[in-house]
Every structure is written in C-alpha cells, then in structure tokens.
Amino acid sequence: MSAVQARSRLREEVRTLAPGYFAFVMAGGIVSIGLHLRGFHLASAALLIVSAIGYATLAVLSVWRFLAFRDEVRADLADSGRAFGFFTFVAGSNVLGVRLMMDGWHSTAAVLLAGAAATWLVLGYVVPWTAVLGTAERPVLAKANGTWFVWVVASESVAIAAATLQPVYRELDRLLAAVAVFTWGVGLFLYAAAGIFVAARMLQYPLRPTDLTAPYWVSMGACSITVVAGSRIVEMDDAPMVDATRGLIAGLAVVIWAFATWLIPPLVAAGWWRHRVHRVPLDYDSSLWSIVFPLGMYAVAGMYLGRADDLPLVGAIGAAELWVAVAAWVVVFAAMLHRMWVRLTRPVDERDRR
C-alpha cells in the first residue's frame, strides 16, 4: 500500500467516524472498573491501557474531523438518529477518569471531569436544538432510538465523577456534592423524557428488525449508571445537598436497579428476534459497544448498590454478571480488530457509514 493510499483511506475513516465511537472507551472503562472492584488488578490495568489509548486516538480523530469535515459534523448534529452519540465523549471521559482515580490519578480525573462537565452543559442545549427542535426534518420522532438515552448516561457520569472526587478535594466538597446531586436529578428526568419519546416512536411507527439496533441496550445502561451515581452519592461525606437527598436517592436506586434488571429479558428477546428469527446479520459496527457498556455498568451497579445499601444479593448478582460483560468485551474487541484489518485491505473507494 502506498503512502498516498494510506492517507486517503485514513481521511475516509475520519470523515465517516461515528459520533458515538467513544462508547468503546465507556465499555472498556467500566469493565476495567468492575475487574478492579473484584480484585483482578492485572486484567483491569490491561483494559485501562486499551481504553486510554482508544480515548486519546478518538480525541485526535474527532478534532481532525471537526476541523476538516465540518459539513459531516453538522449533518450528524442535525440527525436525531446520530446526534446524541456525541454525548459518549462526556461519558467516556468520566468513566475513564473514575478508573484512573482508582490508581491515584486524581488531577487527571479532575481535568477530565471539568472538560466533560463543560461539554455536557454545551451539548445539552445544542443537540436537542439542532437534532430535534431546530431541524427541518419531520417527523423527528420517527428517528428516536436508543442513542437518546446516552444523554442520560452522560449526565449520570458527571454525577459519579463529582462524587468520586469529593474526598480528594475537600475545599470543593460542597460544590462537588451540589454538582453530583444536580446532574443525578437532571439525568433522572431525562430518562423519563427519553423513555417517553422512544416508546412513542415504537408505538406510532412500524418496528422493523433492522430498527432494533444495539443502542437500545443503553436504556438498561442508563438505569444502571443512575444506580451507580445514586450509590456514590449515598456514600458521599455530609454536605447540604447530600443530606437533603440521601434517603430519597438510596430508595430510588433500589427501584431503578429493579427496573434495569427487568429490562434485560426484553432486550435479549429483541436481539433474538432480530438476528435469529429475521436473520439480520450480526456484523461489527461501533454501536456494538452500546451493548458491552450496559452489561458492564449493570455489573458495577450491583456491586456498588450492594455495598451502599447493604444488599448482599444485589452485590452477588453484579459480581456474577461481570463475567458476561468481560466475555462481551473480548468478543466485540476481536470483531473490531477484524473489521480494522478488513478495512486496511479493501479498496480505498469503498465507503460505508458505521
């Protein structure tokens, strides 16, 4: 392969880069956290390294895409089926930051939180306008899908990062407590809104097998990360915002965990209906990380909730389910490497959006 062909191929990959590709970092980061909590430090460190490399690579490619392919970026922001994928940068930053904190990288985690929180605030107003309210495409509801729940995941990831940093930055404990409770509450209401919109889309428009894509698993992952965020807030040191909501959040965390558990069988059944009954090929694309992340987050949610609310059964379920998430990560990572190899060896002019 010549240097010109290599550059052309790389530019095409950057041009078509999916906005939600930071789900790769989210998936690896949360599985790494789960392994660390269970004492498998070597495996956890390996996934941390892979996730950190992926984060740095995707950050560089995303900046390149923003500068060189602004028309494509604007098109993604105006597409209600893809725009909410930009929130994976927020969640990926915070999940990675929380994992780094476990190894003492407090300053790095604080920088990641600051950048992620600012991005969450900006995207929280920009994306709903460009993709939902301001777009000329109608009806917008026809393209509502599981990616809309990523906004919830991003909100709750800010809450988790703030709660985790509170013991380190004692001079900011009240501010971090306020940020944690605020973003947790916002995420809770965003889940209700996203759930209504996605449910309305499923009821009003024909649901084809090709429509039940992997991001629908984020509906369960959003519940699970809400549980983790709630558990972390319950364990926070005393602060006015925490003291006022600790009991409420502790109770709601249990209820939301139950709903997340209830969602798993329908999601598995939907996958069976899509791939086994209707024979939709199960090929790799970046959205598959939207299955791995919820599996990992559900496991971590069980472990944190079991500890915070003294629920050993919930903790045991989370610890057992972690191995499902590990297996899913290994399979999807192998599929990603295979797809990368195929892309490197195919003609340059073959183009498809991931």
Coordinates of C-alpha atoms in Angstrom, one line a residue:
M1 CA 0.0 0.0 0.0
S2 CA 1.4 3.4 -1.0
A3 CA 1.6 6.3 1.3
V4 CA -1.0 8.2 -0.8
Q5 CA -3.5 5.3 -0.5
A6 CA -2.9 5.1 3.3
R7 CA -3.6 8.8 3.7
S8 CA -6.7 8.6 1.5
R9 CA -8.0 5.7 3.5
L10 CA -7.3 7.4 6.8
R11 CA -9.1 10.5 5.7
E12 CA -12.1 8.5 4.7
E13 CA -12.2 6.7 8.1
V14 CA -12.1 10.1 9.8
R15 CA -14.8 11.5 7.6
T16 CA -17.2 8.7 8.4
L17 CA -16.2 8.4 12.1
A18 CA -19.4 7.7 14.1
P19 CA -20.2 10.3 16.8
G20 CA -20.8 7.6 19.3
Y21 CA -17.5 5.8 19.0
F22 CA -16.4 6.9 22.5
A23 CA -18.7 4.1 23.6
F24 CA -15.6 2.0 23.1
V25 CA -13.9 3.9 25.9
M26 CA -17.1 3.7 28.1
A27 CA -17.2 -0.1 27.6
G28 CA -13.6 -0.8 28.4
G29 CA -13.5 1.7 31.2
I30 CA -16.5 0.3 33.1
V31 CA -15.4 -3.4 32.6
S32 CA -12.0 -2.3 34.0
I33 CA -13.7 -0.7 37.0
G34 CA -15.6 -3.9 37.6
L35 CA -12.5 -6.1 37.4
H36 CA -10.7 -3.7 39.8
L37 CA -13.5 -3.9 42.3
R38 CA -13.3 -7.7 42.2
G39 CA -9.5 -7.6 42.8
F40 CA -8.4 -8.6 39.2
H41 CA -5.9 -5.8 39.0
L42 CA -3.8 -7.1 36.1
A43 CA -6.7 -7.6 33.8
S44 CA -8.2 -4.3 34.9
A45 CA -5.0 -2.5 34.2
A46 CA -4.8 -4.0 30.7
L47 CA -8.3 -2.8 29.8
L48 CA -7.4 0.6 31.3
I49 CA -4.5 0.9 29.0
V50 CA -6.5 -0.1 25.9
S51 CA -9.3 2.3 26.9
A52 CA -6.8 5.2 27.5
I53 CA -5.2 4.6 24.1
G54 CA -8.6 4.5 22.5
Y55 CA -9.6 7.7 24.2
A56 CA -6.5 9.6 23.0
T57 CA -6.9 8.2 19.5
L58 CA -10.5 9.1 19.2
A59 CA -10.0 12.5 20.7
V60 CA -7.4 13.3 18.0
L61 CA -9.5 11.9 15.2
S62 CA -12.6 13.8 16.5
V63 CA -10.7 17.1 16.4
W64 CA -9.4 16.3 13.0
R65 CA -12.9 15.5 11.8
F66 CA -14.3 18.7 13.3
L67 CA -11.7 20.8 11.6
A68 CA -11.5 19.1 8.2
F69 CA -15.1 17.7 7.7
R70 CA -17.4 20.3 9.3
D71 CA -20.2 19.5 6.8
E72 CA -20.3 15.9 8.1
V73 CA -20.2 17.1 11.7
R74 CA -23.1 19.5 11.1
A75 CA -25.0 16.7 9.4
D76 CA -24.6 14.5 12.4
L77 CA -25.7 17.2 14.7
A78 CA -28.9 17.7 12.7
D79 CA -29.6 13.9 12.6
S80 CA -31.8 12.9 15.5
G81 CA -30.7 9.3 15.0
R82 CA -27.0 10.1 15.4
A83 CA -26.6 13.4 17.3
F84 CA -27.0 12.0 20.8
G85 CA -23.9 9.9 20.1
F86 CA -21.8 13.0 20.8
F87 CA -22.6 12.5 24.5
T88 CA -20.4 9.4 24.5
F89 CA -17.4 11.7 24.7
V90 CA -18.7 13.0 28.1
A91 CA -19.5 9.6 29.5
G92 CA -16.2 8.1 28.1
S93 CA -14.2 10.9 29.7
N94 CA -15.8 10.5 33.1
V95 CA -15.7 6.6 33.1
L96 CA -12.0 6.8 32.2
G97 CA -11.4 9.4 34.9
V98 CA -13.1 7.4 37.6
R99 CA -11.0 4.4 36.7
L100 CA -7.8 6.5 36.8
M101 CA -8.7 7.7 40.2
M102 CA -8.6 4.1 41.5
D103 CA -4.8 4.3 40.6
G104 CA -4.3 7.7 42.2
W105 CA -4.6 9.9 39.1
H106 CA -6.7 12.4 40.8
S107 CA -5.6 15.5 38.9
T108 CA -6.1 13.8 35.6
A109 CA -9.6 12.7 36.6
A110 CA -10.4 16.3 37.8
V111 CA -9.3 17.7 34.4
L112 CA -11.4 15.1 32.6
L113 CA -14.4 15.9 34.8
A114 CA -14.1 19.6 34.1
G115 CA -13.9 19.1 30.4
A116 CA -16.7 16.6 30.4
A117 CA -19.0 18.7 32.5
A118 CA -18.5 21.7 30.3
T119 CA -19.1 19.6 27.2
W120 CA -22.2 18.1 28.8
L121 CA -23.6 21.6 29.5
V122 CA -23.0 22.8 26.0
L123 CA -24.2 19.7 24.2
G124 CA -27.2 19.5 26.5
Y125 CA -28.5 22.7 24.8
V126 CA -27.0 22.3 21.4
V127 CA -28.0 18.8 20.5
P128 CA -31.7 19.0 21.4
W129 CA -31.9 22.2 19.3
T130 CA -30.0 21.0 16.2
A131 CA -31.3 17.4 16.2
V132 CA -34.9 17.8 17.5
L133 CA -36.3 21.3 17.7
G134 CA -34.3 23.2 15.0
T135 CA -34.2 20.6 12.3
A136 CA -36.4 20.8 9.2
E137 CA -36.8 17.1 9.1
R138 CA -40.2 15.9 10.2
P139 CA -41.4 13.9 11.9
V140 CA -38.4 13.9 14.3
L141 CA -40.0 11.2 16.4
A142 CA -39.6 8.6 13.6
K143 CA -35.8 8.5 14.3
A144 CA -35.9 8.4 18.1
N145 CA -33.8 5.4 19.2
G146 CA -31.7 4.0 22.0
T147 CA -28.9 6.6 21.4
W148 CA -31.2 9.2 23.1
F149 CA -30.5 7.5 26.4
V150 CA -26.8 8.4 26.0
W151 CA -27.7 11.9 27.2
V152 CA -28.8 10.3 30.5
V153 CA -25.6 8.3 30.7
A154 CA -23.6 11.5 30.2
S155 CA -25.5 13.3 33.0
E156 CA -25.0 10.5 35.5
S157 CA -21.4 10.1 34.6
V158 CA -20.8 13.7 35.7
A159 CA -22.5 12.8 39.0
I160 CA -20.3 9.8 39.5
A161 CA -17.1 11.7 38.8
A162 CA -18.0 14.5 41.1
A163 CA -19.0 12.2 43.9
T164 CA -15.8 10.2 43.5
L165 CA -13.6 13.3 43.6
Q166 CA -15.2 14.8 46.7
P167 CA -13.0 13.1 49.3
V168 CA -9.9 14.3 47.4
Y169 CA -10.8 17.9 47.0
R170 CA -12.1 18.8 50.5
E171 CA -12.1 22.5 49.8
L172 CA -14.6 21.9 47.0
D173 CA -16.7 19.3 48.8
R174 CA -20.0 21.3 48.8
L175 CA -19.6 22.3 45.2
L176 CA -18.9 18.7 44.1
A177 CA -21.8 17.5 46.2
A178 CA -24.1 20.0 44.5
V179 CA -22.9 19.0 41.0
A180 CA -23.4 15.3 41.8
V181 CA -26.9 15.7 43.1
F182 CA -27.9 18.2 40.4
T183 CA -26.7 16.1 37.5
W184 CA -28.2 12.9 39.0
G185 CA -31.6 14.6 39.2
V186 CA -31.3 16.0 35.7
G187 CA -30.4 12.6 34.4
L188 CA -33.4 11.0 36.1
F189 CA -35.8 13.4 34.4
L190 CA -34.0 13.0 31.1
Y191 CA -34.5 9.2 31.3
A192 CA -38.2 9.7 31.7
A193 CA -38.3 12.0 28.7
A194 CA -36.2 9.8 26.5
G195 CA -38.3 6.8 27.5
I196 CA -41.5 8.5 26.5
F197 CA -40.1 9.6 23.1
V198 CA -38.6 6.2 22.3
A199 CA -41.7 4.4 23.4
A200 CA -43.9 6.7 21.3
R201 CA -41.8 6.1 18.3
M202 CA -42.1 2.3 18.8
L203 CA -45.9 2.6 19.2
Q204 CA -46.6 5.0 16.3
Y205 CA -44.3 3.7 13.6
P206 CA -43.6 0.2 12.2
L207 CA -40.9 -1.6 14.1
R208 CA -38.7 -3.5 11.7
P209 CA -36.0 -5.9 12.7
T210 CA -33.4 -3.6 11.3
D211 CA -34.6 -0.8 13.6
L212 CA -33.8 -2.7 16.8
T213 CA -30.2 -1.8 16.9
A214 CA -27.6 -2.3 19.6
P215 CA -28.1 1.2 21.2
Y216 CA -31.4 0.2 22.6
W217 CA -29.4 -1.6 25.3
V218 CA -28.4 1.9 26.5
S219 CA -31.9 2.1 28.0
M220 CA -30.7 -0.5 30.5
G221 CA -27.3 1.0 30.8
A222 CA -28.8 4.4 31.6
C223 CA -30.7 2.8 34.5
S224 CA -27.6 1.1 35.7
I225 CA -25.4 4.2 35.7
T226 CA -28.2 6.1 37.5
V227 CA -27.9 3.4 40.2
V228 CA -24.1 3.7 40.4
A229 CA -24.4 7.5 40.6
G230 CA -27.0 7.2 43.4
S231 CA -24.9 4.7 45.3
R232 CA -21.9 7.0 45.1
I233 CA -24.0 10.0 46.3
V234 CA -25.3 7.9 49.2
E235 CA -21.7 7.2 50.3
M236 CA -20.6 10.8 50.0
D237 CA -19.5 12.8 53.0
D238 CA -22.0 15.1 54.6
A239 CA -23.0 18.2 52.6
P240 CA -26.2 20.2 52.5
M241 CA -27.3 18.8 49.1
V242 CA -26.4 15.2 50.0
D243 CA -28.0 15.4 53.4
A244 CA -31.3 16.6 51.9
T245 CA -31.5 13.8 49.3
R246 CA -29.6 10.8 50.7
G247 CA -32.6 8.8 51.8
L248 CA -34.6 9.6 48.7
I249 CA -31.7 8.6 46.4
A250 CA -30.9 5.4 48.3
G251 CA -34.5 4.2 47.9
L252 CA -34.8 5.2 44.3
A253 CA -31.5 3.5 43.5
V254 CA -33.0 0.1 44.5
V255 CA -36.2 0.7 42.5
I256 CA -34.2 1.7 39.4
W257 CA -31.9 -1.3 39.7
A258 CA -35.0 -3.5 39.7
F259 CA -36.2 -1.8 36.5
A260 CA -32.8 -2.3 34.9
T261 CA -33.0 -6.0 35.8
W262 CA -36.5 -6.2 34.3
L263 CA -35.3 -4.7 31.0
I264 CA -32.6 -7.4 30.3
P265 CA -35.0 -10.2 29.1
P266 CA -36.9 -8.0 26.6
L267 CA -33.6 -6.7 25.2
V268 CA -32.2 -10.3 24.8
A269 CA -35.5 -11.3 23.2
A270 CA -35.3 -8.3 20.8
G271 CA -31.8 -9.4 19.8
W272 CA -33.1 -13.0 19.2
W273 CA -36.0 -11.7 17.1
R274 CA -33.7 -9.5 15.1
H275 CA -30.8 -11.9 14.4
R276 CA -32.3 -15.4 14.7
V277 CA -35.9 -15.0 13.6
H278 CA -35.3 -12.4 10.9
R279 CA -31.7 -13.3 10.0
V280 CA -30.3 -9.8 10.2
P281 CA -26.5 -10.3 10.1
L282 CA -24.6 -9.6 13.3
D283 CA -21.7 -7.8 11.8
Y284 CA -19.4 -5.5 13.7
D285 CA -20.0 -1.8 13.9
S286 CA -19.2 0.7 16.6
S287 CA -22.8 0.5 18.0
L288 CA -22.0 -2.9 19.5
W289 CA -20.1 -1.2 22.3
S290 CA -23.5 0.1 23.3
I291 CA -24.2 -3.5 24.4
V292 CA -21.0 -4.0 26.2
F293 CA -21.2 -0.8 28.3
P294 CA -24.6 -1.5 29.7
L295 CA -23.6 -5.1 30.6
G296 CA -20.5 -3.8 32.5
M297 CA -22.5 -0.9 34.1
Y298 CA -25.1 -3.3 35.3
A299 CA -22.5 -5.4 37.0
V300 CA -20.8 -2.4 38.6
A301 CA -24.3 -1.1 39.7
G302 CA -25.0 -4.3 41.5
M303 CA -21.6 -4.2 43.3
Y304 CA -21.9 -0.6 44.4
L305 CA -25.6 -0.8 45.4
G306 CA -24.9 -4.0 47.4
R307 CA -22.3 -2.1 49.3
A308 CA -24.0 1.2 49.7
D309 CA -27.4 -0.2 50.8
D310 CA -26.1 -3.4 52.4
L311 CA -27.8 -5.7 49.9
P312 CA -25.5 -8.7 49.5
L313 CA -27.8 -10.5 47.0
V314 CA -27.6 -7.5 44.6
G315 CA -23.9 -7.4 45.0
A316 CA -23.6 -11.1 44.2
I317 CA -25.7 -10.7 41.1
G318 CA -23.4 -7.8 39.9
A319 CA -20.2 -9.8 40.6
A320 CA -21.5 -12.8 38.6
E321 CA -22.8 -10.7 35.7
L322 CA -19.4 -9.0 35.4
W323 CA -18.1 -12.1 33.6
V324 CA -20.8 -11.7 31.0
A325 CA -19.6 -8.2 30.4
V326 CA -15.9 -9.4 30.2
A327 CA -16.9 -12.0 27.6
A328 CA -18.8 -9.5 25.6
W329 CA -15.9 -7.0 25.6
V330 CA -13.5 -9.7 24.4
V331 CA -15.8 -10.8 21.5
V332 CA -16.6 -7.3 20.3
F333 CA -12.9 -6.2 20.6
A334 CA -11.9 -9.1 18.5
A335 CA -14.6 -8.3 16.0
M336 CA -13.3 -4.6 15.9
L337 CA -9.8 -5.7 15.2
H338 CA -11.0 -8.0 12.4
R339 CA -13.0 -5.1 10.9
M340 CA -10.0 -2.9 11.1
W341 CA -7.9 -5.5 9.2
V342 CA -10.6 -5.8 6.5
R343 CA -10.7 -2.1 6.1
L344 CA -7.0 -1.9 5.7
T345 CA -7.0 -4.5 2.9
R346 CA -10.0 -3.4 0.9
P347 CA -10.2 -0.8 -2.0
V348 CA -10.0 2.8 -0.9
D349 CA -13.2 3.9 -2.7
E350 CA -15.5 1.5 -0.8
R351 CA -17.4 3.7 1.7
D352 CA -19.9 3.0 4.3
R353 CA -21.0 4.7 7.5
R354 CA -20.5 2.9 10.7

